[in-house]
Structure formats: structure tokens, C-alpha cells
Coordinates of N, CA, C and O and ligand atoms in Angstrom, one line a residue:
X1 N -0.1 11.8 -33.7 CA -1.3 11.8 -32.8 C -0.9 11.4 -31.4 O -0.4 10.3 -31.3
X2 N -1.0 12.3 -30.2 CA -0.9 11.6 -28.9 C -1.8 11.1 -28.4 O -2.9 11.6 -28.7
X3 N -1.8 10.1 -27.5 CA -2.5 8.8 -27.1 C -2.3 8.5 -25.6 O -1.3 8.4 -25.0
X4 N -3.3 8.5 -25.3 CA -3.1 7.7 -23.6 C -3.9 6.6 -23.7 O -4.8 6.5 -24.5
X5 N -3.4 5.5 -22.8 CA -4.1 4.3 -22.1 C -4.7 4.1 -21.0 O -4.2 3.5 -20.1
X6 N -5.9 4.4 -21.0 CA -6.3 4.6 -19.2 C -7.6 2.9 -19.6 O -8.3 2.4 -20.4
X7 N -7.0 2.7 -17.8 CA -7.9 1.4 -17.5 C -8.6 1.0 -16.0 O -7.9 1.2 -15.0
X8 N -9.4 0.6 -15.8 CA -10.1 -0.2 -14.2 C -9.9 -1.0 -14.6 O -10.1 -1.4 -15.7
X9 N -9.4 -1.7 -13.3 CA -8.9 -3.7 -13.5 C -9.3 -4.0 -12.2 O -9.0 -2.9 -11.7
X10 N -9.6 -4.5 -11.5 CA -9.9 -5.1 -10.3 C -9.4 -6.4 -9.9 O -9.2 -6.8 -8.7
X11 N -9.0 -7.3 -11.4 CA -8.0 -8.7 -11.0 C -6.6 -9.0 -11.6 O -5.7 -9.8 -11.5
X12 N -6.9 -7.5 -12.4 CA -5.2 -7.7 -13.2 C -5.7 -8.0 -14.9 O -4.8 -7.7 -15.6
X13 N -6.7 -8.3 -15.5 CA -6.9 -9.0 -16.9 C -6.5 -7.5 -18.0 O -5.6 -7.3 -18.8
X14 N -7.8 -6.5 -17.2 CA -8.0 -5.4 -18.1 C -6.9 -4.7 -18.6 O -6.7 -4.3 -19.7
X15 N -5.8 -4.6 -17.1 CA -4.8 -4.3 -16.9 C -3.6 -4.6 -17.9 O -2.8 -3.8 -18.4
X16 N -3.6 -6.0 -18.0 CA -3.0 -6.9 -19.0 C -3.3 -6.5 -20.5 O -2.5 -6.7 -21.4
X17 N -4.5 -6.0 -20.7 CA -4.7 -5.4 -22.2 C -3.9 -4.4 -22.6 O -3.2 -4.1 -23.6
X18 N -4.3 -3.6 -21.3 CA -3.8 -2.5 -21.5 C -2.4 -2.3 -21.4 O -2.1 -1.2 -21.9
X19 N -1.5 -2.8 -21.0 CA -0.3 -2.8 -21.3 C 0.2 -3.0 -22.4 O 1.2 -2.4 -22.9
X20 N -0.8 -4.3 -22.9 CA 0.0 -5.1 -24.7 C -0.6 -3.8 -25.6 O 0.0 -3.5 -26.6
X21 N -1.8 -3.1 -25.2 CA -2.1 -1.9 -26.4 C -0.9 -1.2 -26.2 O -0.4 -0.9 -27.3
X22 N -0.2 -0.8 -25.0 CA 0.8 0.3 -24.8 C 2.1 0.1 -24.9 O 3.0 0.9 -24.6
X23 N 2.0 -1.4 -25.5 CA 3.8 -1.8 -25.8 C 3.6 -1.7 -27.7 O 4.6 -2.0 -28.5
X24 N 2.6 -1.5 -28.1 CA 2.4 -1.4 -30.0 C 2.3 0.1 -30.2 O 2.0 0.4 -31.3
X25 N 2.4 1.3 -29.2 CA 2.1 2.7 -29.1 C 3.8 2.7 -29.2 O 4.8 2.0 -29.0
X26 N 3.3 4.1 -29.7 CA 5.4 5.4 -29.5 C 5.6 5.1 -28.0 O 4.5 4.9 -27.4
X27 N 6.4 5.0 -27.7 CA 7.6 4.8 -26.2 C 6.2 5.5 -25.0 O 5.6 5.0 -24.1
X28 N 6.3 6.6 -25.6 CA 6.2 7.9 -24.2 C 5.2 7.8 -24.1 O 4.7 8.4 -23.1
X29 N 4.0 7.0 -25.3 CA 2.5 6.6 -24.4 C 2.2 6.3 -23.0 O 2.5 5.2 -22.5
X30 N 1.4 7.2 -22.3 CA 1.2 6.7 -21.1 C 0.6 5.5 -21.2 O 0.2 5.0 -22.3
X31 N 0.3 4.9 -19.8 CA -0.5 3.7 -19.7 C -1.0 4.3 -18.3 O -0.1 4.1 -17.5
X32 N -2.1 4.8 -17.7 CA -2.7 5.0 -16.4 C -3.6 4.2 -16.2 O -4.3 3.8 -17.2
X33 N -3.8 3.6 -14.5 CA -4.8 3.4 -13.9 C -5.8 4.7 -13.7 O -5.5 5.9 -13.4
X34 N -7.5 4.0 -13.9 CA -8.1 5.5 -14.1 C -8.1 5.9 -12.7 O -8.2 7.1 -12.6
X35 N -8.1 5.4 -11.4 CA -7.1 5.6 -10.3 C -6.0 6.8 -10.2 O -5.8 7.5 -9.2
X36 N -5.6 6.9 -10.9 CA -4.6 7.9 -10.7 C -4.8 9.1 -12.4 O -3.9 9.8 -12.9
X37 N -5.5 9.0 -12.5 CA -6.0 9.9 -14.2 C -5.5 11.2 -13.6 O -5.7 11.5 -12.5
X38 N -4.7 12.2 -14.7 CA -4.5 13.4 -15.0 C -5.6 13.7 -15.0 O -6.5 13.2 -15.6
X39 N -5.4 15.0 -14.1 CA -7.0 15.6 -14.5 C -7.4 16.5 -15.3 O -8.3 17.3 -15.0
X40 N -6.4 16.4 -16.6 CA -6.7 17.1 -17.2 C -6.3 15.8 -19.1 O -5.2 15.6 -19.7
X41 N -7.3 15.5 -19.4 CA -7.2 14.2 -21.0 C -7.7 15.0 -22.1 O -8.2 14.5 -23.1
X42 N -7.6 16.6 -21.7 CA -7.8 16.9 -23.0 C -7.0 17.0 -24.2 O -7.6 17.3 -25.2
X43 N -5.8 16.9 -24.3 CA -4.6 17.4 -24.9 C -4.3 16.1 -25.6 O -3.6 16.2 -26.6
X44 N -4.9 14.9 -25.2 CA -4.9 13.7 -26.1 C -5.8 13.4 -27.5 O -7.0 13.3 -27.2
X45 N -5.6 13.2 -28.4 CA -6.1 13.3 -29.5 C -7.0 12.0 -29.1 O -8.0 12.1 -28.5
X46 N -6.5 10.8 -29.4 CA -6.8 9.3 -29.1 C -6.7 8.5 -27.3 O -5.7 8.2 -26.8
X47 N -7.7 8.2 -26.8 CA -7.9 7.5 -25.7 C -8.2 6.3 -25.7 O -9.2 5.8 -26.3
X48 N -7.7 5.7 -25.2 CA -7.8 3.7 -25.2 C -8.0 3.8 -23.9 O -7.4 4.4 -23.1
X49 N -9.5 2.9 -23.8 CA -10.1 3.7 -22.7 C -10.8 1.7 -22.0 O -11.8 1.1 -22.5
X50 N -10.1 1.3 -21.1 CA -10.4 0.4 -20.7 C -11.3 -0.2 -19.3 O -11.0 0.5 -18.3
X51 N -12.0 -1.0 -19.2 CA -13.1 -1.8 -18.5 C -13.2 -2.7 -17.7 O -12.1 -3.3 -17.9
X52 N -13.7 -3.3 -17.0 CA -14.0 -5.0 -16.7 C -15.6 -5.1 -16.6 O -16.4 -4.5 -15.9
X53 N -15.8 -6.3 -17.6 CA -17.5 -6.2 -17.5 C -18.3 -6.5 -16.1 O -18.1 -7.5 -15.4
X54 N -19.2 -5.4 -15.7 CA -19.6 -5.7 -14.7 C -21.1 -6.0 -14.5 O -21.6 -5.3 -13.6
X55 N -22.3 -6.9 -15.2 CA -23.3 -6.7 -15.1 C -23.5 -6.3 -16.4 O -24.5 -5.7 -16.6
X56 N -22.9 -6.5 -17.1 CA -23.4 -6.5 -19.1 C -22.9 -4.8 -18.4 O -23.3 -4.1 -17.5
X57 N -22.4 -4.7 -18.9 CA -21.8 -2.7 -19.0 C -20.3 -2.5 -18.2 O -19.8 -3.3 -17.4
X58 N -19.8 -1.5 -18.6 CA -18.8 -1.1 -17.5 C -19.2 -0.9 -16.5 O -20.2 -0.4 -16.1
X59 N -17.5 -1.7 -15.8 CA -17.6 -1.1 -14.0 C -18.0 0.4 -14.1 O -18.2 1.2 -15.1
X60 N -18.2 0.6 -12.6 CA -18.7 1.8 -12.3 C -17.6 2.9 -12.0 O -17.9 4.0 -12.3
X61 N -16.4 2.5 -11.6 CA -15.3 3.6 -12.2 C -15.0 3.9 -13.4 O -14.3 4.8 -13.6
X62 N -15.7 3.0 -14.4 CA -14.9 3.3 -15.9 C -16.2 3.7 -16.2 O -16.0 4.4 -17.2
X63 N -17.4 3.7 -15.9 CA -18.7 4.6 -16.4 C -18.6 5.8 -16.0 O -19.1 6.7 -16.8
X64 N -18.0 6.3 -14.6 CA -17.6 7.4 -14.4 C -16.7 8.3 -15.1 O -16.8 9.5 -15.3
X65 N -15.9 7.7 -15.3 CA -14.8 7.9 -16.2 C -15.2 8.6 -17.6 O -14.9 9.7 -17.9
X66 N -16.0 7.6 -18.5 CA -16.5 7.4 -19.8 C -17.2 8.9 -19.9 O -16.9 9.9 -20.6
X67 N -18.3 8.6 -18.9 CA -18.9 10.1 -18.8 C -18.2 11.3 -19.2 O -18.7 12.2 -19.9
X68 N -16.9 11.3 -18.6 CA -16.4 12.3 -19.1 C -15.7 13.1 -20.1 O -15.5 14.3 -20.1
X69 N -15.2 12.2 -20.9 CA -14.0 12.2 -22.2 C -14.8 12.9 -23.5 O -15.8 12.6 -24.2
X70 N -13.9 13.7 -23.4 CA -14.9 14.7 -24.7 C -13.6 14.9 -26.0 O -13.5 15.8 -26.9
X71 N -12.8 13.4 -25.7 CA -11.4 13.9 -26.8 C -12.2 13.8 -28.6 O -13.4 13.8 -29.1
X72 N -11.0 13.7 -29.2 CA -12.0 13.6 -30.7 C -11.9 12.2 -31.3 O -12.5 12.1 -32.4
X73 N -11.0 10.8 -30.7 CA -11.1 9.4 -30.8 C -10.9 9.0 -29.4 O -10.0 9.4 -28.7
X74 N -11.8 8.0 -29.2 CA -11.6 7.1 -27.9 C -12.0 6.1 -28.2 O -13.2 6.0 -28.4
X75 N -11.1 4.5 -28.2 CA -11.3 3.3 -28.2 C -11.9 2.7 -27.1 O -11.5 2.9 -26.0
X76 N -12.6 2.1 -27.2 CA -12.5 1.0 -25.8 C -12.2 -0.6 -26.1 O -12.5 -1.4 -27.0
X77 N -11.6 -0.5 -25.2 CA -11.1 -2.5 -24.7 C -11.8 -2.9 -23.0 O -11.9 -2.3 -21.9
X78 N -12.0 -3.8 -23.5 CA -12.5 -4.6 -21.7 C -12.5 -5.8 -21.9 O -12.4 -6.4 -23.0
X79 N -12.5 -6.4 -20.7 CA -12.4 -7.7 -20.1 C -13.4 -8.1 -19.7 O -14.2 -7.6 -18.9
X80 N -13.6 -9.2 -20.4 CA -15.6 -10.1 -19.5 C -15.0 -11.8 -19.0 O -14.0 -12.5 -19.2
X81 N -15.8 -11.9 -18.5 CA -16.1 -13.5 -17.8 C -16.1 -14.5 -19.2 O -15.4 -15.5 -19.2
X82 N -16.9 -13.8 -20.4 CA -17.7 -14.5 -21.5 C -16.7 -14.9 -22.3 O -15.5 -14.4 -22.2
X83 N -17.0 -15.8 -23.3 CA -15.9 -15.3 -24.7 C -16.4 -14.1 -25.7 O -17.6 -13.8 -25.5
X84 N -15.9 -13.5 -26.4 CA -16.2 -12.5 -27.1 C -16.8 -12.4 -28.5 O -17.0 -11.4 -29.2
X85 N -17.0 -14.1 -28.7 CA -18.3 -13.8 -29.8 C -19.6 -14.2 -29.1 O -20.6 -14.4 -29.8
X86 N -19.6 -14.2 -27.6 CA -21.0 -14.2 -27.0 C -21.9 -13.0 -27.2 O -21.4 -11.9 -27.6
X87 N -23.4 -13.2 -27.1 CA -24.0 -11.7 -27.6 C -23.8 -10.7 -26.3 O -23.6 -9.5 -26.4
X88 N -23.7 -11.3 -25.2 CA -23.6 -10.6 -24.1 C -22.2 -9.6 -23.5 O -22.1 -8.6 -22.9
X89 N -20.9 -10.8 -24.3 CA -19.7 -9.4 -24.5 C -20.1 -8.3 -25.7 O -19.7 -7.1 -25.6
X90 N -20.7 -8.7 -26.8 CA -21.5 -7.5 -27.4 C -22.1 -6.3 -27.3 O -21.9 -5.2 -27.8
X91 N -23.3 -6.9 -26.4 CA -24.0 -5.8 -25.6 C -23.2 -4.9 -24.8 O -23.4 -3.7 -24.8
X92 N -22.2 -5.6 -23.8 CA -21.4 -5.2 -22.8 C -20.3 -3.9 -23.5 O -19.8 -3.0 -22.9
X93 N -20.2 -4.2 -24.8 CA -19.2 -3.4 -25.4 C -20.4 -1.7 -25.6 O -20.3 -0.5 -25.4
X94 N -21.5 -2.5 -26.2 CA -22.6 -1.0 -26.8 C -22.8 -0.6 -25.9 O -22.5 0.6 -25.9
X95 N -23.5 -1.2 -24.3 CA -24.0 -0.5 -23.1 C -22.8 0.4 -22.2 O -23.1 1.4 -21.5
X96 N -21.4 0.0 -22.4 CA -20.1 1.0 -22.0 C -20.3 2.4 -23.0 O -20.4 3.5 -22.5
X97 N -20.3 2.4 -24.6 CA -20.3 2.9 -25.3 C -21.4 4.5 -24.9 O -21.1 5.7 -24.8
X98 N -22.8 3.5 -24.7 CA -23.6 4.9 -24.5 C -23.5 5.3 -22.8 O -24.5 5.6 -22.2
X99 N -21.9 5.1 -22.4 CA -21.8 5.7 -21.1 C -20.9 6.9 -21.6 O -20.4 7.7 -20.9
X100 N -20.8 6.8 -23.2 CA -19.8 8.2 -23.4 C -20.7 9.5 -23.3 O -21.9 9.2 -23.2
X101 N -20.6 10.6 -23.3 CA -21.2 11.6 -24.0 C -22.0 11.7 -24.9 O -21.6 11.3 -26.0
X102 N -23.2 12.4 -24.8 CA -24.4 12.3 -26.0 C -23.0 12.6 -27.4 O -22.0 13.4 -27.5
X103 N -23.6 11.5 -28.3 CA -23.4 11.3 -29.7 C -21.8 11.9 -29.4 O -21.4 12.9 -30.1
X104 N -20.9 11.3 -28.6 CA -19.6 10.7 -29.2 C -19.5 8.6 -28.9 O -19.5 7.8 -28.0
X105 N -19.3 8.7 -30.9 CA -19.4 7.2 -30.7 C -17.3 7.0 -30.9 O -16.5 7.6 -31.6
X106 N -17.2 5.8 -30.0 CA -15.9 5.0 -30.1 C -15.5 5.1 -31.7 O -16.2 5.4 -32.6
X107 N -14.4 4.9 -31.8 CA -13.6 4.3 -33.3 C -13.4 3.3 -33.4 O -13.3 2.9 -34.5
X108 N -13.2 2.6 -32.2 CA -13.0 0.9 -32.3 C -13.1 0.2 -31.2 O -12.9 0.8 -30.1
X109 N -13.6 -1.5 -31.1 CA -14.1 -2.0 -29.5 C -13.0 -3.1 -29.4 O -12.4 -3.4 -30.4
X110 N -12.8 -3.4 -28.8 CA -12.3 -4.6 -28.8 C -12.5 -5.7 -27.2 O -12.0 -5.2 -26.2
X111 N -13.1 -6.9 -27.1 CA -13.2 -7.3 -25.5 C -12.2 -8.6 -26.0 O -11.8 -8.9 -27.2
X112 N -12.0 -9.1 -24.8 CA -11.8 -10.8 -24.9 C -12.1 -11.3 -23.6 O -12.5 -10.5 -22.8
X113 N -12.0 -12.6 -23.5 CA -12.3 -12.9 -22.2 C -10.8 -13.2 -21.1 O -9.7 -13.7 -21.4
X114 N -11.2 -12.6 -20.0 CA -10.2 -12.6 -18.4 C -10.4 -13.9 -18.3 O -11.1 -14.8 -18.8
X115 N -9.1 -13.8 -17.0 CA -9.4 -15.1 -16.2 C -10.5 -15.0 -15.4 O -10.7 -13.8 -15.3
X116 N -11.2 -15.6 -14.7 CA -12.3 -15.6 -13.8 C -11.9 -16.1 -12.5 O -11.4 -17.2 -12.6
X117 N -11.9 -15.7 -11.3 CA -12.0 -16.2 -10.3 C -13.5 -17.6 -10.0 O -14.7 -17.4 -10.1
X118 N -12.7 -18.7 -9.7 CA -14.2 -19.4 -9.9 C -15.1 -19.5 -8.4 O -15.9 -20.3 -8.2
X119 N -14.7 -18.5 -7.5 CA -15.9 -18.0 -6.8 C -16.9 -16.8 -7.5 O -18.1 -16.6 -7.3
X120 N -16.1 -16.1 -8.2 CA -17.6 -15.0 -8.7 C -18.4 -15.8 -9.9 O -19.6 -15.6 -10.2
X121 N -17.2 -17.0 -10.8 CA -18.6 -18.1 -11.7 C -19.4 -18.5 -10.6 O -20.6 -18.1 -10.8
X122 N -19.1 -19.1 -9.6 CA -20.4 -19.2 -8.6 C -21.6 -18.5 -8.3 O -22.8 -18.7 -8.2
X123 N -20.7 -17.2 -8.2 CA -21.7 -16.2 -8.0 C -22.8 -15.6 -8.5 O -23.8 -15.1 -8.0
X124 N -21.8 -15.8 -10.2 CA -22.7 -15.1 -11.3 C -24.4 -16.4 -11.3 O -25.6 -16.2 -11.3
X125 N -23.1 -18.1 -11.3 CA -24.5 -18.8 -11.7 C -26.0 -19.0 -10.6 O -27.1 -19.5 -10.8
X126 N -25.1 -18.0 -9.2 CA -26.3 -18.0 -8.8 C -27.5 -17.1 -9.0 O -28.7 -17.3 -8.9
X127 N -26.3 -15.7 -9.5 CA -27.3 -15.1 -9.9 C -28.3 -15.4 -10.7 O -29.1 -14.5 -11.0
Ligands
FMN1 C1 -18.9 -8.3 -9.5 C2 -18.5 -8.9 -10.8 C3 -19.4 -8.8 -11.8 C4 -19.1 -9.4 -13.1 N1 -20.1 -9.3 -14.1 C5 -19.8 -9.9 -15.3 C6 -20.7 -9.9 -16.3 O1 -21.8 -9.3 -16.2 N2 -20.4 -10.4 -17.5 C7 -19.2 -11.0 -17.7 O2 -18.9 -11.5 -18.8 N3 -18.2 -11.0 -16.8 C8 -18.5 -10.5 -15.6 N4 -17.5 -10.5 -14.6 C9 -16.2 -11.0 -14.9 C10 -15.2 -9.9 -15.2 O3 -15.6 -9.0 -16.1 C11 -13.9 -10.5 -15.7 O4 -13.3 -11.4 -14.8 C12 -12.8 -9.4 -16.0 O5 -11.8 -10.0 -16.8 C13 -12.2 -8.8 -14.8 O6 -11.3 -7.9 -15.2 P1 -10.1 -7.4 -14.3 O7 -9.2 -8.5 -14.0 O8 -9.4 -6.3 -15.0 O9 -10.7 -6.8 -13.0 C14 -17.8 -10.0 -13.3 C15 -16.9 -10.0 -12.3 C16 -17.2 -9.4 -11.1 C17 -16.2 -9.5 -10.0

């Protein structure tokens, strides 16, 4: 089965996942920033398709992104502020999910929590 790793990181965490998924993959797995995405992911069977929670959902590069993957398995992993038995990295995982394509669902989620910068905890709690 060929496999790519594509991810949006903004502080480095997501980034970090994505690398440890791409060091348990065959050698010649890519690992891309969706920043520099082939434009062409059809030829991949399997996509590990990574995030940073932005507002309970994926960033907005990786919702753009998501939109478009029409392979025949795509994982996702992301990075939240939260811990990951919170209900809100939960939601955060289902609300990325229905940024795929009508009725392609994931094969598997997986979040954990990033480091946080503790000016955006400020931010969020002012939110
Ligand atoms: C603008 C902004 C909004 C965020 N919104 C959320 C959020 O809604 N929920 C959450 O758990 N974490 C939130 N975070 C925290 C990030 O998801 C978290 O730090 C993540 O690990 C960052 O990943 P990165 O280092 O790959 O950019 C937010 C961070 C930023 C900068």
C-alpha cells in the first residue's frame, strides 16, 4: 500500500506527529507540508492527513486541503490545546472529518495535545 504524510503546523506540534507517523511507515514514505502538496495525491492508496485545532475543527489550510482527497483510506491526526479525552478534541476530530468529501469517512483519528503558547491560553480564555 503507498502512503503519504501530509500536515499544517503553525508551531511545530502537528509537525512532530507527523514525522513519528513517518518514521513507523516504509523508508520512501513521504512526509509533506500541505504547503508544498504534489498536486497530484491520487496515486496514494492511504493519506495521514494532519491538522492543528483551530476553533473546535481544522485549520483552514487543512480544511482546504481535506476538501479535496478523494483517495480510498485517509487517516487523520491533529494537535489541540485540550487533552484528548476532552469532548471538545472529540468534536474537533468529527467537525475536520465532515470537511472530507460527501460520505468519505476516515479509517482512523487520532489527536493529542501540543504545546501551547501561553499567550494564545490567554487568548482562548478570553475568548
Ligand atoms: C488561533 C488559534 C486557535 C486555536 N484554537 C484551539 C481550539 O479551538 N481548541 C484547542 O484545543 N486548541 C486550539 N488551539 C491550540 C492549537 O490547536 C495547538 O497549540 C496545536 O498543537 C498547534 O499545532 P501546531 O504546533 O502544529 O501549529 C488554537 C491555537 C491557535 C493559535
Amino acid at each position: 500500500m503507498k502512503s503519504i504524510v501530509i500536515y499544517s503546523s503553525l508551531t511545530g506540534n502537528t509537525k512532530q506527529v507527523a514525522e513519528a507517523i513517518t518514521s513507523v511507515l516504509p523508508a520512501d514514505t513521504p512526509c509533506v507540508s500541505m504547503k508544498e502538496l504534489p498536486s497530484d495525491l491520487s496515486s496514494y492508496d492511504l493519506v495521514f492527513a494532519g491538522f492543528w485545532v483551530d476553533k473546535g475543527t481544522a485549520n483552514k489550510e487543512a480544511r482546504d486541503v481535506l476538501g479535496t482527497l478523494d483517495n480510498s483510506h485517509i487517516a487523520l491526526f491533529a494537535t489541540a490545546g485540550v487533552p484528548p479525552q476532552m469532548a471538545h478534541a472529540k468534536e474537533s476530530l468529527i467537525n475536520a472529518a465532515n470537511c472530507l468529501p460527501h460520505g468519505i469517512e476516515p479509517v482512523g483519528t487520532f489527536i493529542c495535545q501540543g504545546k501551547v503558547d501561553p499567550k494564545v491560553i490567554e487568548m482562548m480564555y478570553k475568548m
